CSV table of C-alpha atoms in Angstrom, one decimal:
chain,number,residue,atom,x,y,z
Y,1,MET,CA,-28.1,-7.9,23.4
Y,2,GLN,CA,-24.8,-7.2,25.1
Y,3,VAL,CA,-21.7,-7.8,22.9
Y,4,ASN,CA,-18.3,-8.1,24.6
Y,5,TRP,CA,-14.7,-8.1,23.4
Y,6,ARG,CA,-12.3,-10.3,25.2
Y,7,TRP,CA,-9.2,-8.1,25.8
Y,8,ILE,CA,-6.0,-9.7,24.4
Y,9,GLN,CA,-3.0,-7.5,24.2
Y,10,ALA,CA,-1.7,-8.9,21.0
Y,11,ALA,CA,-5.1,-8.1,19.3
Y,12,ARG,CA,-5.4,-4.6,20.6
Y,13,ASN,CA,-5.5,-3.0,17.2
Y,14,SER,CA,-8.2,-5.5,16.0
Y,15,CYS,CA,-10.2,-4.4,19.0
Y,16,ALA,CA,-10.0,-0.7,17.9
Y,17,VAL,CA,-10.9,-1.5,14.3
Y,18,LEU,CA,-13.8,-3.9,15.0
Y,19,SER,CA,-15.2,-1.8,17.8
Y,20,ALA,CA,-15.5,1.1,15.4
Y,21,ALA,CA,-17.1,-1.1,12.7
Y,22,CYS,CA,-19.6,-2.6,15.1
Y,23,GLU,CA,-20.4,0.6,16.9
Y,24,ARG,CA,-21.4,2.2,13.6
Y,25,GLU,CA,-24.0,-0.6,13.1
Y,26,GLY,CA,-25.4,-0.2,16.6
Y,27,PHE,CA,-23.4,-2.8,18.4
Y,28,PRO,CA,-21.0,-1.1,20.9
Y,29,LEU,CA,-18.4,-3.6,22.2
Y,30,GLN,CA,-17.8,-3.8,25.9
Y,31,VAL,CA,-14.1,-4.7,26.6
Y,32,VAL,CA,-13.9,-7.5,29.2
Y,33,GLU,CA,-11.1,-9.6,30.8
Y,34,SER,CA,-13.2,-12.7,31.0
Y,35,PRO,CA,-16.2,-14.0,28.9
Y,36,ALA,CA,-19.6,-12.4,29.7
Y,37,ASP,CA,-23.2,-12.6,28.5
Y,38,ASP,CA,-24.6,-12.3,25.9
Y,39,ILE,CA,-21.9,-12.7,23.3
Y,40,THR,CA,-18.1,-12.6,23.7
Y,41,CYS,CA,-15.8,-12.0,20.7
Y,42,TYR,CA,-12.2,-13.1,20.5
Y,43,SER,CA,-9.4,-12.4,18.0
Y,44,LEU,CA,-6.7,-15.1,18.1
Y,45,ASN,CA,-3.4,-15.7,16.4
Y,46,SER,CA,-1.8,-19.1,16.3
Y,47,ILE,CA,0.3,-18.4,19.4
Y,48,SER,CA,-2.4,-17.1,21.6
Y,49,GLU,CA,-5.1,-19.6,20.5
Y,50,PRO,CA,-4.0,-22.5,22.8
Y,51,ALA,CA,-4.2,-20.3,25.9
Y,52,PHE,CA,-7.9,-19.4,25.2
Y,53,ARG,CA,-9.2,-22.6,23.7
Y,54,ASP,CA,-10.5,-24.1,27.0
Y,55,GLU,CA,-11.9,-20.7,28.1
Y,56,ILE,CA,-14.0,-20.4,24.9
Y,57,ALA,CA,-15.1,-24.1,25.0
Y,58,ASN,CA,-16.3,-23.9,28.6
Y,59,THR,CA,-18.0,-20.5,28.8
Y,60,GLY,CA,-21.7,-20.2,29.1
Y,61,CYS,CA,-22.2,-17.4,26.6
Y,62,ILE,CA,-22.2,-17.3,22.8
Y,63,THR,CA,-18.7,-17.1,21.5
Y,64,VAL,CA,-17.5,-15.6,18.2
Y,65,VAL,CA,-13.8,-16.1,17.2
Y,66,GLY,CA,-11.9,-14.4,14.4
Y,67,GLY,CA,-8.3,-13.5,13.7
Y,68,PRO,CA,-5.4,-15.1,11.8
Y,69,HIS,CA,-5.8,-18.5,13.4
Y,70,ALA,CA,-9.5,-18.7,12.9
Y,71,THR,CA,-9.1,-17.8,9.3
Y,72,ALA,CA,-6.4,-20.4,8.7
Y,73,CYS,CA,-8.0,-23.2,10.8
Y,74,PRO,CA,-11.8,-22.5,10.8
Y,75,ARG,CA,-12.9,-26.1,11.3
Y,76,GLU,CA,-10.6,-26.6,14.2
Y,77,VAL,CA,-11.9,-23.4,15.9
Y,78,ALA,CA,-15.5,-24.3,15.1
Y,79,ARG,CA,-15.2,-27.4,17.3
Y,80,TYR,CA,-15.1,-25.2,20.5
Y,81,ALA,CA,-16.5,-21.8,19.3
Y,82,ASP,CA,-20.1,-21.1,18.3
Y,83,TYR,CA,-19.2,-18.9,15.3
Y,84,VAL,CA,-16.0,-18.4,13.4
Y,85,VAL,CA,-15.4,-15.3,11.4
Y,86,VAL,CA,-13.1,-16.3,8.4
Y,87,GLY,CA,-11.2,-13.4,6.9
Y,88,GLU,CA,-11.8,-9.7,7.3
Y,89,GLY,CA,-14.2,-8.8,10.0
Y,90,GLU,CA,-15.3,-5.2,9.5
Y,91,TYR,CA,-18.3,-6.2,7.3
Y,92,THR,CA,-18.8,-9.8,8.5
Y,93,LEU,CA,-18.9,-9.3,12.3
Y,94,PRO,CA,-21.7,-6.6,12.4
Y,95,ARG,CA,-23.7,-8.7,9.9
Y,96,LEU,CA,-23.4,-11.7,12.2
Y,97,LEU,CA,-24.4,-9.8,15.2
Y,98,GLU,CA,-27.4,-8.4,13.4
Y,99,ASN,CA,-28.4,-11.9,12.3
Y,100,LEU,CA,-28.2,-13.2,15.9
Y,101,ARG,CA,-30.1,-10.3,17.3
Y,102,ASN,CA,-32.9,-11.1,14.9
Y,103,GLY,CA,-33.0,-14.7,15.9
Y,104,GLY,CA,-31.0,-16.1,13.0
Y,105,ASP,CA,-28.7,-19.1,13.1
Y,106,GLY,CA,-25.5,-17.2,12.1
Y,107,ARG,CA,-25.3,-18.8,8.7
Y,108,ILE,CA,-24.0,-15.9,6.7
Y,109,PRO,CA,-21.1,-15.6,4.2
Y,110,GLY,CA,-17.8,-15.4,5.9
Y,111,VAL,CA,-18.9,-17.3,9.0
Y,112,MET,CA,-18.5,-20.9,9.9
Y,113,ALA,CA,-21.4,-22.1,12.1
Y,114,GLY,CA,-20.9,-25.7,13.1
Y,115,ASP,CA,-20.2,-27.6,9.8
Y,116,TRP,CA,-21.8,-24.9,7.7
Y,117,PHE,CA,-19.6,-22.4,5.8
Y,118,LYS,CA,-19.9,-20.2,2.7
Y,119,PRO,CA,-17.0,-17.9,1.9
Y,120,ALA,CA,-17.5,-14.1,2.0
Y,121,THR,CA,-18.1,-12.6,-1.3
Y,122,THR,CA,-16.8,-9.1,-0.4
Y,123,SER,CA,-13.4,-7.6,0.5
Y,124,VAL,CA,-13.0,-4.6,2.7
Y,125,ARG,CA,-12.4,-1.1,1.2
Y,126,LEU,CA,-10.5,0.7,4.0
Y,127,ASP,CA,-12.1,4.0,3.4
Y,128,ALA,CA,-15.6,2.5,4.0
Y,129,TYR,CA,-14.7,1.8,7.7
Y,130,PRO,CA,-13.3,4.1,10.4
Y,131,ALA,CA,-9.8,3.4,11.5
Y,132,PHE,CA,-11.0,3.5,15.1
Y,133,SER,CA,-13.6,5.3,17.3
Y,134,GLU,CA,-13.7,5.5,21.1
Y,135,ILE,CA,-11.0,2.9,21.5
Y,136,LYS,CA,-8.1,4.5,19.7
Y,137,GLY,CA,-5.6,2.4,17.7
Y,138,TYR,CA,-2.9,2.8,15.1
Y,139,ILE,CA,-4.2,3.9,11.7
Y,140,GLU,CA,-4.2,1.1,9.1
Y,141,ILE,CA,-3.1,2.7,5.9
Y,142,SER,CA,-2.6,-0.4,3.7
Y,143,ARG,CA,-3.8,-4.0,3.6
Y,144,GLY,CA,-2.7,-7.0,1.5
Y,145,CYS,CA,0.8,-7.9,0.2
Y,146,PRO,CA,2.0,-9.1,-3.3
Y,147,HIS,CA,5.0,-10.9,-1.8
Y,148,THR,CA,4.2,-14.5,-0.9
Y,149,CYS,CA,6.9,-15.2,1.7
Y,150,GLY,CA,6.6,-18.8,2.8
Y,151,TYR,CA,6.2,-18.2,6.5
Y,152,CYS,CA,3.7,-15.3,6.3
Y,153,GLN,CA,-0.1,-15.3,6.8
Y,154,THR,CA,-0.7,-11.8,5.5
Y,155,PRO,CA,-1.3,-12.5,1.7
Y,156,ARG,CA,-3.2,-15.6,2.6
Y,157,ILE,CA,-5.7,-13.6,4.8
Y,158,PHE,CA,-5.8,-10.3,3.0
Y,159,GLY,CA,-4.8,-11.2,-0.5
Y,160,CYS,CA,-2.0,-10.2,-2.8
Y,161,CYS,CA,-3.4,-7.0,-4.1
Y,162,MET,CA,-2.7,-4.0,-1.9
Y,163,ARG,CA,-5.5,-1.7,-0.8
Y,164,HIS,CA,-4.9,1.7,0.7
Y,165,ARG,CA,-6.8,4.1,2.9
Y,166,SER,CA,-7.0,7.5,1.2
Y,167,VAL,CA,-4.8,10.4,2.4
Y,168,ASP,CA,-7.8,12.5,3.3
Y,169,GLU,CA,-9.2,9.7,5.6
Y,170,ILE,CA,-5.8,9.1,7.2
Y,171,ALA,CA,-5.4,12.8,7.9
Y,172,ARG,CA,-8.8,13.0,9.4
Y,173,PHE,CA,-8.1,10.2,11.9
Y,174,ALA,CA,-4.6,11.5,12.5
Y,175,ARG,CA,-5.9,14.6,14.1
Y,176,ARG,CA,-6.9,12.5,17.1
Y,177,HIS,CA,-3.3,11.4,17.8
Y,178,SER,CA,-0.4,13.5,19.0
Y,179,GLN,CA,2.0,11.0,17.5
Y,180,LEU,CA,1.3,8.9,14.4
Y,181,ARG,CA,2.1,5.3,13.9
Y,182,PHE,CA,0.6,3.3,11.1
Y,183,VAL,CA,-0.3,-0.3,10.4
Y,184,THR,CA,0.9,-1.6,7.0
Y,185,PRO,CA,2.9,-4.5,5.7
Y,186,ASN,CA,5.3,-2.1,4.1
Y,187,ALA,CA,5.1,1.6,4.8
Y,188,PHE,CA,7.1,2.6,1.7
Y,189,ALA,CA,4.6,0.7,-0.5
Y,190,TYR,CA,1.8,3.2,0.4
Y,191,GLY,CA,-0.3,4.1,-2.7
Y,192,SER,CA,1.5,1.5,-4.9
Y,193,ASP,CA,1.0,-2.1,-6.0
Y,194,GLY,CA,3.6,-3.2,-3.4
Y,195,ILE,CA,6.3,-3.8,-5.9
Y,196,HIS,CA,6.8,-0.5,-7.7
Y,197,PRO,CA,6.9,2.3,-5.2
Y,198,ARG,CA,5.0,5.6,-5.7
Y,199,TRP,CA,7.1,8.1,-3.8
Y,200,ASP,CA,4.8,11.0,-4.8
Y,201,ARG,CA,1.9,9.3,-3.0
Y,202,VAL,CA,4.1,8.6,0.1
Y,203,GLU,CA,5.1,12.2,0.2
Y,204,ARG,CA,1.5,13.4,-0.2
Y,205,LEU,CA,0.6,11.2,2.8
Y,206,LEU,CA,3.4,12.5,5.0
Y,207,ALA,CA,2.8,16.1,4.1
Y,208,ALA,CA,-0.9,15.9,4.9
Y,209,CYS,CA,-0.3,14.7,8.5
Y,210,LYS,CA,0.7,17.6,10.8
Y,211,ASN,CA,1.4,15.4,13.8
Y,212,GLN,CA,4.7,13.9,14.9
Y,213,ILE,CA,5.1,11.0,12.5
Y,214,PHE,CA,6.9,7.7,13.1
Y,215,PHE,CA,7.1,6.0,9.7
Y,216,GLY,CA,8.9,2.8,8.9
Y,217,THR,CA,9.1,1.8,12.5
Y,218,PHE,CA,6.9,-0.7,14.3
Y,219,PRO,CA,4.1,-1.4,13.4
Y,220,SER,CA,4.8,0.1,9.9
Y,221,GLU,CA,8.0,-1.6,8.9
Y,222,VAL,CA,9.5,-1.6,5.4
Y,223,ARG,CA,11.2,-4.0,3.0
Y,224,PRO,CA,14.9,-3.6,2.3
Y,225,GLU,CA,14.7,-3.1,-1.4
Y,226,PHE,CA,12.4,-0.1,-0.8
Y,227,VAL,CA,15.2,1.6,1.2
Y,228,CYS,CA,16.8,4.1,-1.1
Y,229,GLU,CA,17.9,7.7,-1.1
Y,230,THR,CA,14.4,8.9,-2.0
Y,231,SER,CA,12.6,7.0,0.7
Y,232,LEU,CA,15.1,8.0,3.4
Y,233,GLU,CA,15.0,11.7,2.3
Y,234,LEU,CA,11.2,11.6,2.9
Y,235,VAL,CA,11.7,10.1,6.3
Y,236,THR,CA,14.3,12.6,7.4
Y,237,ARG,CA,12.2,15.5,6.0
Y,238,TYR,CA,8.8,14.7,7.4
Y,239,CYS,CA,9.2,12.2,10.2
Y,240,ALA,CA,10.4,12.1,13.8
Y,241,ASN,CA,11.9,8.6,13.9
Y,242,LYS,CA,15.7,8.2,14.1
Y,243,LYS,CA,15.4,4.5,13.3
Y,244,LEU,CA,14.2,2.5,10.3
Y,245,HIS,CA,12.8,-1.0,10.8
Y,246,PHE,CA,13.0,-3.6,8.0
Y,247,GLY,CA,13.0,-7.3,7.5
Y,248,ALA,CA,16.0,-9.2,6.4
Y,249,GLN,CA,14.9,-12.7,7.7
Y,250,SER,CA,18.0,-14.5,6.6
Y,251,GLY,CA,21.6,-13.8,5.7
Y,252,SER,CA,21.6,-16.6,3.1
Y,253,ASP,CA,20.5,-16.0,-0.5
Y,254,ARG,CA,19.6,-19.6,-0.8
Y,255,VAL,CA,17.1,-19.4,2.1
Y,256,LEU,CA,15.8,-16.0,0.8
Y,257,GLY,CA,15.1,-17.6,-2.5
Y,258,MET,CA,13.3,-20.6,-1.0
Y,259,LEU,CA,11.2,-18.2,1.1
Y,260,ARG,CA,10.3,-16.2,-2.0
Y,261,ARG,CA,11.3,-13.0,-0.2
Y,262,GLY,CA,11.9,-11.1,-3.3
Y,263,HIS,CA,15.2,-9.5,-2.2
Y,264,THR,CA,18.8,-10.5,-1.7
Y,265,VAL,CA,21.5,-10.3,0.9
Y,266,SER,CA,23.1,-7.4,-1.0
Y,267,ASP,CA,19.8,-5.5,-0.8
Y,268,ILE,CA,19.9,-5.9,3.0
Y,269,LEU,CA,23.5,-4.6,3.3
Y,270,HIS,CA,22.8,-1.7,0.9
Y,271,ALA,CA,19.8,-0.7,3.0
Y,272,CYS,CA,21.9,-0.7,6.2
Y,273,ASP,CA,24.6,1.4,4.5
Y,274,LEU,CA,22.0,4.0,3.3
Y,275,CYS,CA,20.4,4.3,6.7
Y,276,ARG,CA,23.7,5.0,8.3
Y,277,GLU,CA,24.6,7.6,5.7
Y,278,GLN,CA,21.3,9.4,6.4
Y,279,GLY,CA,21.8,9.3,10.2
Y,280,LEU,CA,19.1,6.6,10.7
Y,281,GLU,CA,19.8,3.5,12.9
Y,282,PRO,CA,18.7,0.3,11.0
Y,283,VAL,CA,16.6,-2.1,13.1
Y,284,VAL,CA,16.7,-5.4,11.2
Y,285,ASP,CA,14.5,-8.4,11.7
Y,286,PHE,CA,15.8,-12.0,11.3
Y,287,ILE,CA,14.2,-15.4,11.7
Y,288,VAL,CA,16.3,-18.3,12.8
Y,289,GLY,CA,15.6,-22.0,12.6
Y,290,PHE,CA,13.9,-22.4,9.2
Y,291,PRO,CA,13.4,-26.1,8.6
Y,292,PHE,CA,15.5,-26.2,5.4
Y,293,GLU,CA,18.3,-24.0,6.9
Y,294,THR,CA,21.6,-25.7,6.7
Y,295,ASP,CA,24.5,-25.1,9.2
Y,296,ASP,CA,26.1,-22.9,6.6
Y,297,ASP,CA,22.9,-21.0,6.0
Y,298,GLN,CA,22.5,-20.4,9.7
Y,299,ARG,CA,26.2,-19.3,10.0
Y,300,ALA,CA,25.6,-16.8,7.1
Y,301,THR,CA,22.6,-15.4,9.0
Y,302,LEU,CA,24.7,-15.2,12.2
Y,303,ALA,CA,27.5,-13.3,10.4
Y,304,MET,CA,25.0,-10.8,9.0
Y,305,ILE,CA,23.4,-10.3,12.5
Y,306,GLN,CA,26.9,-9.5,13.8
Y,307,GLU,CA,27.5,-7.1,11.0
Y,308,VAL,CA,24.2,-5.3,11.5
Y,309,ALA,CA,24.7,-5.1,15.3
Y,310,ARG,CA,27.9,-3.2,14.9
Y,311,ASN,CA,26.0,0.0,13.9
Y,312,GLY,CA,22.4,-1.0,14.3
Y,313,MET,CA,19.9,-3.0,16.2
Y,314,VAL,CA,18.8,-6.6,15.5
Y,315,HIS,CA,15.5,-8.2,16.2
Y,316,VAL,CA,15.5,-12.0,16.1
Y,317,HIS,CA,12.7,-14.6,16.4
Y,318,ARG,CA,12.6,-18.3,16.1
Y,319,PHE,CA,10.7,-19.7,13.1
Y,320,ILE,CA,7.0,-20.5,13.7
Y,321,PRO,CA,5.2,-22.7,11.2
Y,322,LEU,CA,2.0,-20.7,10.9
Y,323,PRO,CA,-1.1,-22.5,9.6
Y,324,GLY,CA,-2.3,-21.5,6.2
Y,325,THR,CA,1.2,-20.8,4.9
Y,326,PRO,CA,3.4,-23.0,2.7
Y,327,LEU,CA,5.6,-23.9,5.7
Y,328,ALA,CA,2.7,-25.0,7.9
Y,329,GLY,CA,3.3,-28.3,9.6
Y,330,SER,CA,7.1,-28.1,9.3
Y,331,VAL,CA,9.4,-28.1,12.3
Y,332,ALA,CA,11.9,-25.5,13.3
Y,333,ARG,CA,15.5,-26.8,13.2
Y,334,ASP,CA,17.7,-26.6,16.2
Y,335,LEU,CA,20.0,-23.6,16.7
Y,336,LEU,CA,23.8,-24.1,16.6
Y,337,PRO,CA,25.6,-23.7,19.9
Y,338,GLU,CA,27.5,-20.7,18.4
Y,339,THR,CA,24.2,-19.1,17.4
Y,340,GLU,CA,22.9,-19.4,20.9
Y,341,THR,CA,26.1,-17.9,22.3
Y,342,VAL,CA,26.3,-15.0,19.9
Y,343,LEU,CA,22.6,-14.0,20.2
Y,344,GLY,CA,22.8,-14.1,24.0
Y,345,SER,CA,26.0,-12.0,24.0
Y,346,LEU,CA,24.5,-9.4,21.7
Y,347,ALA,CA,21.3,-9.3,23.8
Y,348,LEU,CA,23.4,-8.6,27.0
Y,349,ARG,CA,25.2,-5.8,25.2
Y,350,GLY,CA,21.8,-4.2,24.2
Y,351,ARG,CA,22.3,-4.7,20.5
Y,352,LEU,CA,19.6,-7.4,20.0
Y,353,THR,CA,16.1,-8.1,21.1
Y,354,GLY,CA,13.5,-10.9,20.4
Y,355,SER,CA,12.6,-14.4,21.4
Y,356,TRP,CA,14.8,-16.9,19.6
Y,357,ASN,CA,14.3,-19.6,22.2
Y,358,ASP,CA,10.6,-19.2,23.0
Y,359,PRO,CA,8.7,-17.7,20.1
Y,360,ALA,CA,5.5,-17.1,22.2
Y,361,VAL,CA,7.1,-14.7,24.6
Y,362,ARG,CA,6.2,-11.5,22.7
Y,363,PHE,CA,2.5,-12.5,22.5
Y,364,PHE,CA,2.0,-13.2,26.2
Y,365,ARG,CA,4.2,-10.8,28.1
Y,366,HIS,CA,1.3,-8.4,28.6
Y,367,THR,CA,-1.7,-10.7,28.0
Y,368,PRO,CA,-4.2,-10.9,30.9
Y,369,LYS,CA,-4.4,-14.4,32.4
């Protein structure tokens, strides 16, 4: 039985992780750029899903679809896919493939097959699965997030309790990379509950990895309230990056409160100041167009964007109402003309990146047709 993985650039790390998990159970995944027999697997987010829906529905092979969109909208995906993996895939996908190889109907916990579904009764312990195998990827060091930001799918997919890969396992996989970049919702939360940092554990991790380390930069960004003298001293002592990437999301305390972000505008400004004092360039994320954002809220965000851009970089995206989140089904508000003008000007000056007009741009720029 041949099992294929449909290559999608935005899901490249999922490919590395699930290839390793399946390979260990005797199901090597063949990477393909179009569906092929016997089985083709897909990992879709809510932006890429519309582009692959017809392909999946019209292919002649068995199709298995997972990823954030499948987890949030399994019944919708089950209308055109044969099997939908809901939630974490390291344990469920190999079990599904084994079931199908043995002539089963795919009705196992964690998989929607037609109208049948039973939730998975397990969660993934990261140390129980390899970070990658032949297809190398970033090393996922933590999973889950205790912060329930209104726009974010992470705690809805992986839960609110953080799970961490052990230092020894991270160091073992790190030896296969010349440069290290990690996958985590908050790099500075490593080893902690995600609210109360454990700097001793972060330091033990960094000291154990002998490679060139990039920590607190994409895809291991941090939260602004975790930026402090201790965290920055660890970065400057052990790491190679000269930038620190963290999420502000809004320059309005009212909006931050409604989003349940768990930090304030002053936390953002303080983080920027600390970065500059330590010789690190802040790279700060913002989201514009929240549905409840007033003109004054948007102007406050715009003012903060301009402030950050004076001595740092800004990354801006248009709000996307992701399914499975409290803001699912809402509509992004229009941007003020002055917002469009300032964002465009900063982009031309090389101080701002992102996709504030077309939120899908970053997902399709390198995706095979």
